[in-house]
Amino acid sequence: MQNLLTRLLRFLPPETAHHLVIRLLRVYQSLWDRIAPLRVTRPITNSVLGLPFRNRLGLGAGFDKNAEAFSGLSRMGFGFIEVGTVTPLPQPGNPRPRLFRLGRRSLVNRMGFNNCGLEKFRKNILRFRSRTPGLVLFANIGKGRNTPLENAIGDYEAGFRALEDCVDGFVVNVSSPNTASLVSLQNESFLKAIAGVAPAEKPVLIKLSPDLSDQEVTVLAQVIKSEKRIAGLVLTNTSRRLAEEKFPEGGGWSGPELFERSLHLVRLVRKTVGPDKVIIGGGGVSTRLDYQRMRAAGADLVEIYTVFVYRGPSVVAEMISSEE
Ligand SMILES: Cc1cc2nc3c(=O)[nH]c(=O)nc-3n(C[C@H](O)[C@H](O)[C@H](O)COP(=O)(O)O)c2cc1C
C-alpha cells in the first residue's frame, strides 16, 4: 500500500506530492493518535548525547518544515527527526517551481526556508510532542531571508530561546545554498558566536555544506572540538556545486551522488574531533550498505531524506534492521 502510494506520487509535480504527503500524515497521525496505543521502545544501549534514541536512523531537516507531521513520521520507525528549518518570522520561500526530480534517485531544491515562523512552529511542537514517546526531536534553525548577515546571530539566538524547553536538541543550519550568503556563516568567528548564545542544557550541532574544502571543514571541526557548547556536526547539507551546471539559477542537489563526499567528510571530521563530539552522517545515504559505511566512518547517527521521498517508509525498516 505504502509502495503503491509512493509510486503514484511520482505522477504529481514534486512539491504538490510533498504537500499531499504532509496532509496525509496529519490525517494519519490524528487517527492513530486517537486509537493506537503508544509504544515506547527500548533505547539503544550506547547512549548518544545522553538522549534515549530507539535507533540511530533519523529524518533530515526540510521534510517536516513546520513541525506538523513528525508524530506520523515517528510511527514509521525513525529514531529521531529534525524539524525545520524554522526562521524567526514566517516566510514564503522562493518562487515556484523550486523542487525538481532528477531521474528516480535525486532531487534539486531551492525552497528558500519556506516555513511558518517560530511562534506557530513552537505551538505545533507542543501540540504533537506528547504523542511521540521514544522519538528524539531536533529543531533545525536558520536565519530569515531579510535579516542582514551581521544580525544573523540574533535569529539563531531567537530560535534557541523559543524552543529550548520543547525539543531535545538543535541543528544550526549555516549551509543551505538557497538563502543568500548563508553559507558564508560557516566560519570560525560565527561558530564561536553560536557557542556564546547556545543553550547550556540542550545539545547543539552545526550542519555543514559538502561544498567546503577539506581544509575549511578541518578548521571548523577544530573550532567545534574546542567549544564545549557545541556537541557536534551534521554532515552534510545539499550540494550547490553538484547542481550548478544543470540549475544555474540556483538550488542544491541531494541523493546518491552526494554520498562519497559526505562519507569522506565524516571520516575526516571524526579524525579531527576525536571520540567526544557527535557526528550525524547524511547526504545521499540510500541503501543499507551506505548506512553501515556511514557508521563505520564514524557517524554516531545517520539521517536520510531523498531516499525516503522515492522509496517511502519501507527504507526505514530496511536500514535499521542492519543494526542493534
Ligand atoms: C526539498 C528539500 C528541502 C530541504 N530543506 C532543508 C532545510 O530546510 N534545512 C536543512 O538543513 N536541510 C534541508 N534539506 C537538506 C536535507 O536535510 C539533507 O541534508 C540533504 O537532502 C542531503 O541528504 P539526502 O541526500 O539524504 O537527501 C532539504 C532537502 C530537500 C531535498
mmCIF file of C-alpha atoms and ligand atoms in Angstrom:
data_model
loop_
_atom_site.group_PDB
_atom_site.id
_atom_site.type_symbol
_atom_site.label_atom_id
_atom_site.label_comp_id
_atom_site.label_asym_id
_atom_site.label_seq_id
_atom_site.Cartn_x
_atom_site.Cartn_y
_atom_site.Cartn_z
ATOM 1 C CA MET A 1 0.000 0.000 0.000
ATOM 2 C CA GLN A 2 2.751 2.409 1.009
ATOM 3 C CA ASN A 3 4.822 1.413 -2.028
ATOM 4 C CA LEU A 4 1.861 1.950 -4.324
ATOM 5 C CA LEU A 5 1.255 5.385 -2.847
ATOM 6 C CA THR A 6 4.936 6.278 -3.199
ATOM 7 C CA ARG A 7 4.769 5.310 -6.903
ATOM 8 C CA LEU A 8 1.551 7.188 -7.566
ATOM 9 C CA LEU A 9 3.013 10.326 -6.043
ATOM 10 C CA ARG A 10 5.607 10.398 -8.844
ATOM 11 C CA PHE A 11 2.857 11.409 -11.249
ATOM 12 C CA LEU A 12 2.313 14.671 -9.370
ATOM 13 C CA PRO A 13 4.612 17.702 -9.514
ATOM 14 C CA PRO A 14 7.166 17.175 -6.720
ATOM 15 C CA GLU A 15 6.077 19.968 -4.405
ATOM 16 C CA THR A 16 2.389 19.089 -4.804
ATOM 17 C CA ALA A 17 3.270 15.491 -3.906
ATOM 18 C CA HIS A 18 5.130 16.724 -0.845
ATOM 19 C CA HIS A 19 2.227 18.833 0.420
ATOM 20 C CA LEU A 20 -0.153 15.939 -0.152
ATOM 21 C CA VAL A 21 2.073 13.633 1.899
ATOM 22 C CA ILE A 22 2.184 16.146 4.755
ATOM 23 C CA ARG A 23 -1.620 16.351 4.648
ATOM 24 C CA LEU A 24 -1.971 12.572 4.649
ATOM 25 C CA LEU A 25 0.469 12.319 7.531
ATOM 26 C CA ARG A 26 -1.585 14.814 9.502
ATOM 27 C CA VAL A 27 -4.730 12.767 8.993
ATOM 28 C CA TYR A 28 -2.877 9.536 9.718
ATOM 29 C CA GLN A 29 -1.342 10.865 12.907
ATOM 30 C CA SER A 30 -4.563 12.299 14.256
ATOM 31 C CA LEU A 31 -6.393 8.995 13.621
ATOM 32 C CA TRP A 32 -3.638 6.813 15.028
ATOM 33 C CA ASP A 33 -3.002 9.106 17.942
ATOM 34 C CA ARG A 34 -6.625 8.541 18.921
ATOM 35 C CA ILE A 35 -6.875 4.799 18.507
ATOM 36 C CA ALA A 36 -3.460 3.176 18.601
ATOM 37 C CA PRO A 37 -1.680 2.613 21.881
ATOM 38 C CA LEU A 38 1.625 4.432 22.110
ATOM 39 C CA ARG A 39 4.549 2.059 22.188
ATOM 40 C CA VAL A 40 7.720 3.050 23.908
ATOM 41 C CA THR A 41 10.639 1.023 22.597
ATOM 42 C CA ARG A 42 13.861 0.382 24.448
ATOM 43 C CA PRO A 43 16.607 2.923 23.749
ATOM 44 C CA ILE A 44 19.892 1.771 22.194
ATOM 45 C CA THR A 45 22.488 0.711 24.698
ATOM 46 C CA ASN A 46 25.281 3.192 23.972
ATOM 47 C CA SER A 47 23.549 6.472 24.547
ATOM 48 C CA VAL A 48 24.346 9.371 22.214
ATOM 49 C CA LEU A 49 24.165 12.929 23.620
ATOM 50 C CA GLY A 50 22.631 11.373 26.735
ATOM 51 C CA LEU A 51 19.339 11.028 24.832
ATOM 52 C CA PRO A 52 17.199 7.877 24.561
ATOM 53 C CA PHE A 53 17.454 7.110 20.817
ATOM 54 C CA ARG A 54 15.492 3.952 19.976
ATOM 55 C CA ASN A 55 17.655 3.531 16.877
ATOM 56 C CA ARG A 56 20.285 5.569 15.044
ATOM 57 C CA LEU A 57 18.355 6.487 11.903
ATOM 58 C CA GLY A 58 16.791 9.910 11.509
ATOM 59 C CA LEU A 59 14.890 12.035 9.026
ATOM 60 C CA GLY A 60 16.838 15.098 7.864
ATOM 61 C CA ALA A 61 15.572 18.662 8.011
ATOM 62 C CA GLY A 62 13.265 20.102 5.378
ATOM 63 C CA PHE A 63 10.710 17.301 5.195
ATOM 64 C CA ASP A 64 8.602 18.478 8.129
ATOM 65 C CA LYS A 65 9.455 22.155 7.861
ATOM 66 C CA ASN A 66 6.626 23.329 10.137
ATOM 67 C CA ALA A 67 6.747 20.533 12.740
ATOM 68 C CA GLU A 68 3.243 19.418 11.832
ATOM 69 C CA ALA A 69 3.757 15.809 10.743
ATOM 70 C CA PHE A 70 6.517 14.436 12.985
ATOM 71 C CA SER A 71 4.116 12.355 15.051
ATOM 72 C CA GLY A 72 3.008 10.420 11.938
ATOM 73 C CA LEU A 73 6.598 10.224 10.688
ATOM 74 C CA SER A 74 7.710 8.919 14.055
ATOM 75 C CA ARG A 75 5.388 5.933 13.610
ATOM 76 C CA MET A 76 7.398 4.971 10.536
ATOM 77 C CA GLY A 77 10.271 3.951 12.763
ATOM 78 C CA PHE A 78 12.706 6.866 12.791
ATOM 79 C CA GLY A 79 14.817 7.161 15.935
ATOM 80 C CA PHE A 80 14.992 10.915 15.551
ATOM 81 C CA ILE A 81 13.585 13.675 13.364
ATOM 82 C CA GLU A 82 14.916 17.125 12.547
ATOM 83 C CA VAL A 83 12.012 19.523 12.107
ATOM 84 C CA GLY A 84 12.549 22.879 10.338
ATOM 85 C CA THR A 85 14.441 24.776 9.117
ATOM 86 C CA VAL A 86 12.495 27.379 11.046
ATOM 87 C CA THR A 87 13.234 31.117 10.907
ATOM 88 C CA PRO A 88 12.025 33.710 13.453
ATOM 89 C CA LEU A 89 9.238 35.024 11.204
ATOM 90 C CA PRO A 90 7.046 33.137 8.714
ATOM 91 C CA GLN A 91 8.300 33.358 5.133
ATOM 92 C CA PRO A 92 7.057 32.027 1.790
ATOM 93 C CA GLY A 93 10.386 30.859 0.377
ATOM 94 C CA ASN A 94 11.454 31.196 -3.245
ATOM 95 C CA PRO A 95 9.040 31.354 -6.189
ATOM 96 C CA ARG A 96 7.931 28.018 -7.668
ATOM 97 C CA PRO A 97 8.950 25.786 -9.284
ATOM 98 C CA ARG A 98 11.639 25.196 -6.683
ATOM 99 C CA LEU A 99 11.760 21.410 -6.287
ATOM 100 C CA PHE A 100 12.861 19.111 -9.130
ATOM 101 C CA ARG A 101 13.148 15.354 -9.549
ATOM 102 C CA LEU A 102 16.230 14.038 -11.313
ATOM 103 C CA GLY A 103 15.609 10.535 -12.560
ATOM 104 C CA ARG A 104 14.375 8.329 -9.751
ATOM 105 C CA ARG A 105 17.005 8.889 -7.146
ATOM 106 C CA SER A 106 17.943 12.544 -6.761
ATOM 107 C CA LEU A 107 16.393 15.961 -6.166
ATOM 108 C CA VAL A 108 17.355 19.571 -6.632
ATOM 109 C CA ASN A 109 15.633 22.114 -4.410
ATOM 110 C CA ARG A 110 15.753 25.844 -3.929
ATOM 111 C CA MET A 111 12.917 26.089 -1.424
ATOM 112 C CA GLY A 112 14.490 29.011 0.467
ATOM 113 C CA PHE A 113 13.289 28.234 4.013
ATOM 114 C CA ASN A 114 9.539 28.390 3.406
ATOM 115 C CA ASN A 115 8.178 27.948 6.934
ATOM 116 C CA CYS A 116 5.559 29.084 9.426
ATOM 117 C CA GLY A 117 7.895 31.003 11.771
ATOM 118 C CA LEU A 118 8.900 30.298 15.367
ATOM 119 C CA GLU A 119 5.619 31.083 17.085
ATOM 120 C CA LYS A 120 3.467 28.616 15.136
ATOM 121 C CA PHE A 121 6.308 26.097 14.987
ATOM 122 C CA ARG A 122 6.537 26.061 18.783
ATOM 123 C CA LYS A 123 2.761 25.618 19.083
ATOM 124 C CA ASN A 124 2.907 22.688 16.671
ATOM 125 C CA ILE A 125 5.649 21.012 18.674
ATOM 126 C CA LEU A 126 3.747 21.420 21.926
ATOM 127 C CA ARG A 127 0.613 20.046 20.297
ATOM 128 C CA PHE A 128 2.123 16.839 18.908
ATOM 129 C CA ARG A 129 5.038 16.167 21.247
ATOM 130 C CA SER A 130 3.143 14.166 23.847
ATOM 131 C CA ARG A 131 2.218 11.679 21.116
ATOM 132 C CA THR A 132 5.805 10.764 20.258
ATOM 133 C CA PRO A 133 7.320 8.925 23.227
ATOM 134 C CA GLY A 134 10.660 7.428 22.244
ATOM 135 C CA LEU A 135 11.308 9.950 19.476
ATOM 136 C CA VAL A 136 14.259 12.312 19.799
ATOM 137 C CA LEU A 137 13.312 15.653 18.281
ATOM 138 C CA PHE A 138 15.787 18.220 16.959
ATOM 139 C CA ALA A 139 14.840 21.687 15.772
ATOM 140 C CA ASN A 140 16.818 22.873 12.773
ATOM 141 C CA ILE A 141 17.094 26.662 12.984
ATOM 142 C CA GLY A 142 18.033 29.250 10.387
ATOM 143 C CA LYS A 143 18.290 32.904 9.529
ATOM 144 C CA GLY A 144 15.405 34.866 7.999
ATOM 145 C CA ARG A 145 15.738 35.905 4.384
ATOM 146 C CA ASN A 146 15.625 39.620 5.232
ATOM 147 C CA THR A 147 17.948 39.528 8.205
ATOM 148 C CA PRO A 148 21.306 41.061 7.280
ATOM 149 C CA LEU A 149 24.253 38.726 7.831
ATOM 150 C CA GLU A 150 25.658 40.919 10.597
ATOM 151 C CA ASN A 151 22.458 40.367 12.608
ATOM 152 C CA ALA A 152 22.201 36.649 11.855
ATOM 153 C CA ILE A 153 23.283 35.618 15.331
ATOM 154 C CA GLY A 154 20.094 37.235 16.705
ATOM 155 C CA ASP A 155 17.930 34.932 14.569
ATOM 156 C CA TYR A 156 19.718 31.818 15.837
ATOM 157 C CA GLU A 157 19.511 33.064 19.412
ATOM 158 C CA ALA A 158 15.760 33.629 18.941
ATOM 159 C CA GLY A 159 15.454 30.015 17.740
ATOM 160 C CA PHE A 160 17.274 28.680 20.804
ATOM 161 C CA ARG A 161 15.238 30.750 23.260
ATOM 162 C CA ALA A 162 11.856 29.980 21.669
ATOM 163 C CA LEU A 163 12.353 26.223 21.528
ATOM 164 C CA GLU A 164 14.835 25.165 24.191
ATOM 165 C CA ASP A 165 12.118 23.926 26.540
ATOM 166 C CA CYS A 166 10.327 21.788 23.947
ATOM 167 C CA VAL A 167 12.950 19.991 21.812
ATOM 168 C CA ASP A 168 15.777 17.583 22.628
ATOM 169 C CA GLY A 169 18.429 19.486 20.721
ATOM 170 C CA PHE A 170 19.275 21.863 17.885
ATOM 171 C CA VAL A 171 20.854 21.792 14.477
ATOM 172 C CA VAL A 172 22.210 25.132 13.326
ATOM 173 C CA ASN A 173 21.794 25.455 9.586
ATOM 174 C CA VAL A 174 24.535 27.607 8.101
ATOM 175 C CA SER A 175 24.818 25.538 4.943
ATOM 176 C CA SER A 176 21.663 25.870 2.870
ATOM 177 C CA PRO A 177 22.627 27.140 -0.586
ATOM 178 C CA ASN A 178 19.182 28.713 -1.019
ATOM 179 C CA THR A 179 19.362 31.705 1.326
ATOM 180 C CA ALA A 180 21.686 34.402 0.022
ATOM 181 C CA SER A 181 25.165 34.297 1.599
ATOM 182 C CA LEU A 182 24.064 31.926 4.384
ATOM 183 C CA VAL A 183 26.992 29.617 3.638
ATOM 184 C CA SER A 184 29.426 32.429 4.424
ATOM 185 C CA LEU A 185 28.441 31.962 8.089
ATOM 186 C CA GLN A 186 30.463 28.755 8.052
ATOM 187 C CA ASN A 187 33.428 30.476 9.653
ATOM 188 C CA GLU A 188 35.342 30.329 12.898
ATOM 189 C CA SER A 189 34.041 33.524 14.462
ATOM 190 C CA PHE A 190 30.391 32.773 13.701
ATOM 191 C CA LEU A 191 30.674 29.296 15.233
ATOM 192 C CA LYS A 192 32.154 30.894 18.344
ATOM 193 C CA ALA A 193 29.271 33.372 18.408
ATOM 194 C CA ILE A 194 26.827 30.441 18.183
ATOM 195 C CA ALA A 195 28.597 28.774 21.117
ATOM 196 C CA GLY A 196 28.172 32.050 23.026
ATOM 197 C CA VAL A 197 24.363 32.012 22.717
ATOM 198 C CA ALA A 198 23.770 28.233 22.694
ATOM 199 C CA PRO A 199 21.615 26.815 25.488
ATOM 200 C CA ALA A 200 23.512 25.180 28.335
ATOM 201 C CA GLU A 201 21.066 22.325 28.715
ATOM 202 C CA LYS A 202 20.444 21.213 25.123
ATOM 203 C CA PRO A 203 22.904 19.795 22.574
ATOM 204 C CA VAL A 204 23.665 21.996 19.577
ATOM 205 C CA LEU A 205 25.073 20.607 16.326
ATOM 206 C CA ILE A 206 26.296 22.524 13.282
ATOM 207 C CA LYS A 207 25.236 21.426 9.791
ATOM 208 C CA LEU A 208 27.893 21.943 7.118
ATOM 209 C CA SER A 209 27.963 22.008 3.338
ATOM 210 C CA PRO A 210 29.626 19.305 1.229
ATOM 211 C CA ASP A 211 30.997 22.100 -0.964
ATOM 212 C CA LEU A 212 33.503 23.319 1.640
ATOM 213 C CA SER A 213 37.072 22.203 1.015
ATOM 214 C CA ASP A 214 38.635 19.567 3.265
ATOM 215 C CA GLN A 215 40.808 22.263 4.759
ATOM 216 C CA GLU A 216 37.844 24.517 5.563
ATOM 217 C CA VAL A 217 35.997 21.629 7.186
ATOM 218 C CA THR A 218 39.067 20.695 9.231
ATOM 219 C CA VAL A 219 39.387 24.253 10.586
ATOM 220 C CA LEU A 220 35.685 24.342 11.550
ATOM 221 C CA ALA A 221 35.921 20.886 13.129
ATOM 222 C CA GLN A 222 38.838 22.110 15.252
ATOM 223 C CA VAL A 223 36.768 25.057 16.465
ATOM 224 C CA ILE A 224 33.894 22.723 17.325
ATOM 225 C CA LYS A 225 36.268 20.398 19.149
ATOM 226 C CA SER A 226 37.295 23.247 21.431
ATOM 227 C CA GLU A 227 33.794 24.647 22.058
ATOM 228 C CA LYS A 228 32.032 22.990 24.980
ATOM 229 C CA ARG A 229 28.633 24.333 23.976
ATOM 230 C CA ILE A 230 28.762 22.700 20.522
ATOM 231 C CA ALA A 231 28.024 18.997 20.739
ATOM 232 C CA GLY A 232 28.886 18.015 17.180
ATOM 233 C CA LEU A 233 28.140 18.241 13.484
ATOM 234 C CA VAL A 234 25.679 17.192 10.817
ATOM 235 C CA LEU A 235 27.446 16.233 7.584
ATOM 236 C CA THR A 236 26.134 17.256 5.065
ATOM 237 C CA ASN A 237 23.561 19.583 3.528
ATOM 238 C CA THR A 238 22.704 19.602 -0.208
ATOM 239 C CA SER A 239 25.414 20.489 -2.737
ATOM 240 C CA ARG A 240 25.269 23.683 -4.758
ATOM 241 C CA ARG A 241 28.322 22.553 -6.707
ATOM 242 C CA LEU A 242 26.628 19.376 -7.999
ATOM 243 C CA ALA A 243 23.556 21.342 -9.092
ATOM 244 C CA GLU A 244 25.341 24.326 -10.606
ATOM 245 C CA GLU A 245 25.632 23.140 -14.169
ATOM 246 C CA LYS A 246 22.042 21.947 -14.691
ATOM 247 C CA PHE A 247 20.479 24.620 -12.456
ATOM 248 C CA PRO A 248 22.445 27.849 -12.936
ATOM 249 C CA GLU A 249 19.582 29.838 -11.403
ATOM 250 C CA GLY A 250 20.052 28.149 -8.023
ATOM 251 C CA GLY A 251 19.389 25.023 -5.991
ATOM 252 C CA GLY A 252 21.096 22.278 -4.013
ATOM 253 C CA TRP A 253 21.479 18.659 -5.074
ATOM 254 C CA SER A 254 20.530 15.727 -2.842
ATOM 255 C CA GLY A 255 20.673 11.988 -3.418
ATOM 256 C CA PRO A 256 23.250 9.261 -4.021
ATOM 257 C CA GLU A 257 25.731 11.451 -5.942
ATOM 258 C CA LEU A 258 26.433 13.190 -2.616
ATOM 259 C CA PHE A 259 27.285 10.071 -0.703
ATOM 260 C CA GLU A 260 31.026 9.623 -1.247
ATOM 261 C CA ARG A 261 31.720 13.296 -0.409
ATOM 262 C CA SER A 262 29.662 13.167 2.775
ATOM 263 C CA LEU A 263 31.246 9.870 3.780
ATOM 264 C CA HIS A 264 34.709 11.314 3.232
ATOM 265 C CA LEU A 265 33.855 14.354 5.384
ATOM 266 C CA VAL A 266 32.502 12.168 8.189
ATOM 267 C CA ARG A 267 35.808 10.244 8.200
ATOM 268 C CA LEU A 268 37.850 13.448 8.109
ATOM 269 C CA VAL A 269 35.876 15.135 10.866
ATOM 270 C CA ARG A 270 35.924 12.078 13.096
ATOM 271 C CA LYS A 271 39.727 12.085 12.851
ATOM 272 C CA THR A 272 39.812 15.781 13.721
ATOM 273 C CA VAL A 273 37.339 15.930 16.605
ATOM 274 C CA GLY A 274 38.144 12.589 18.243
ATOM 275 C CA PRO A 275 35.563 10.480 20.056
ATOM 276 C CA ASP A 276 33.891 13.159 22.176
ATOM 277 C CA LYS A 277 31.837 15.036 19.589
ATOM 278 C CA VAL A 278 28.749 13.606 17.942
ATOM 279 C CA ILE A 279 28.526 13.253 14.167
ATOM 280 C CA ILE A 280 25.256 12.798 12.282
ATOM 281 C CA GLY A 281 26.151 11.450 8.827
ATOM 282 C CA GLY A 282 23.795 12.111 5.942
ATOM 283 C CA GLY A 283 23.857 13.142 2.315
ATOM 284 C CA GLY A 284 22.996 10.520 -0.255
ATOM 285 C CA VAL A 285 22.546 7.640 2.180
ATOM 286 C CA SER A 286 20.358 5.364 0.055
ATOM 287 C CA THR A 287 20.998 1.735 0.957
ATOM 288 C CA ARG A 288 21.647 -0.398 3.977
ATOM 289 C CA LEU A 289 25.270 -0.613 2.922
ATOM 290 C CA ASP A 290 25.518 3.212 2.822
ATOM 291 C CA TYR A 291 24.096 3.304 6.338
ATOM 292 C CA GLN A 292 26.670 0.783 7.515
ATOM 293 C CA ARG A 293 29.524 2.627 5.791
ATOM 294 C CA MET A 294 28.476 5.902 7.442
ATOM 295 C CA ARG A 295 28.525 4.204 10.822
ATOM 296 C CA ALA A 296 31.899 2.621 10.112
ATOM 297 C CA ALA A 297 33.290 6.014 9.038
ATOM 298 C CA GLY A 298 32.481 7.415 12.473
ATOM 299 C CA ALA A 299 28.873 8.648 12.362
ATOM 300 C CA ASP A 300 27.061 8.097 15.665
ATOM 301 C CA LEU A 301 23.732 8.683 13.958
ATOM 302 C CA VAL A 302 22.679 8.589 10.304
ATOM 303 C CA GLU A 303 19.978 10.578 8.528
ATOM 304 C CA ILE A 304 18.139 10.291 5.244
ATOM 305 C CA TYR A 305 15.872 12.472 3.165
ATOM 306 C CA THR A 306 15.848 11.901 -0.612
ATOM 307 C CA VAL A 307 15.730 8.105 -0.490
ATOM 308 C CA PHE A 308 12.695 8.393 1.803
ATOM 309 C CA VAL A 309 10.962 10.577 -0.802
ATOM 310 C CA TYR A 310 11.483 7.973 -3.521
ATOM 311 C CA ARG A 311 11.124 4.759 -1.543
ATOM 312 C CA GLY A 312 8.802 5.628 1.318
ATOM 313 C CA PRO A 313 8.716 4.101 4.795
ATOM 314 C CA SER A 314 9.992 0.640 3.801
ATOM 315 C CA VAL A 315 13.504 2.045 3.579
ATOM 316 C CA VAL A 316 13.454 2.902 7.290
ATOM 317 C CA ALA A 317 12.850 -0.679 8.386
ATOM 318 C CA GLU A 318 15.425 -1.909 5.886
ATOM 319 C CA MET A 319 18.156 0.340 7.255
ATOM 320 C CA ILE A 320 17.549 -0.103 10.948
ATOM 321 C CA SER A 321 17.320 -3.862 10.620
ATOM 322 C CA SER A 322 21.036 -3.772 9.852
ATOM 323 C CA GLU A 323 21.932 -2.906 13.432
ATOM 324 C CA GLU A 324 21.024 -3.404 17.082
HETATM 325 C C1 LIG B 1 13.230 19.500 -0.622
HETATM 326 C C2 LIG B 1 14.336 19.593 0.379
HETATM 327 C C3 LIG B 1 14.250 20.534 1.387
HETATM 328 C C4 LIG B 1 15.278 20.636 2.322
HETATM 329 N N1 LIG B 1 15.173 21.567 3.313
HETATM 330 C C5 LIG B 1 16.154 21.645 4.250
HETATM 331 C C6 LIG B 1 16.042 22.567 5.309
HETATM 332 O O1 LIG B 1 15.063 23.299 5.430
HETATM 333 N N2 LIG B 1 17.067 22.614 6.213
HETATM 334 C C7 LIG B 1 18.170 21.811 6.122
HETATM 335 O O2 LIG B 1 19.057 21.890 6.984
HETATM 336 N N3 LIG B 1 18.281 20.903 5.138
HETATM 337 C C8 LIG B 1 17.303 20.812 4.207
HETATM 338 N N4 LIG B 1 17.415 19.885 3.206
HETATM 339 C C9 LIG B 1 18.626 19.030 3.149
HETATM 340 C C10 LIG B 1 18.410 17.652 3.775
HETATM 341 O O3 LIG B 1 18.095 17.742 5.132
HETATM 342 C C11 LIG B 1 19.673 16.791 3.588
HETATM 343 O O4 LIG B 1 20.718 17.370 4.319
HETATM 344 C C12 LIG B 1 20.093 16.691 2.145
HETATM 345 O O5 LIG B 1 18.963 16.485 1.311
HETATM 346 C C13 LIG B 1 21.084 15.563 1.882
HETATM 347 O O6 LIG B 1 20.572 14.313 2.255
HETATM 348 P P1 LIG B 1 19.871 13.289 1.216
HETATM 349 O O7 LIG B 1 20.813 13.114 0.064
HETATM 350 O O8 LIG B 1 19.659 12.050 2.038
HETATM 351 O O9 LIG B 1 18.612 13.926 0.823
HETATM 352 C C14 LIG B 1 16.408 19.768 2.249
HETATM 353 C C15 LIG B 1 16.464 18.815 1.233
HETATM 354 C C16 LIG B 1 15.453 18.716 0.296
HETATM 355 C C17 LIG B 1 15.561 17.679 -0.780
#
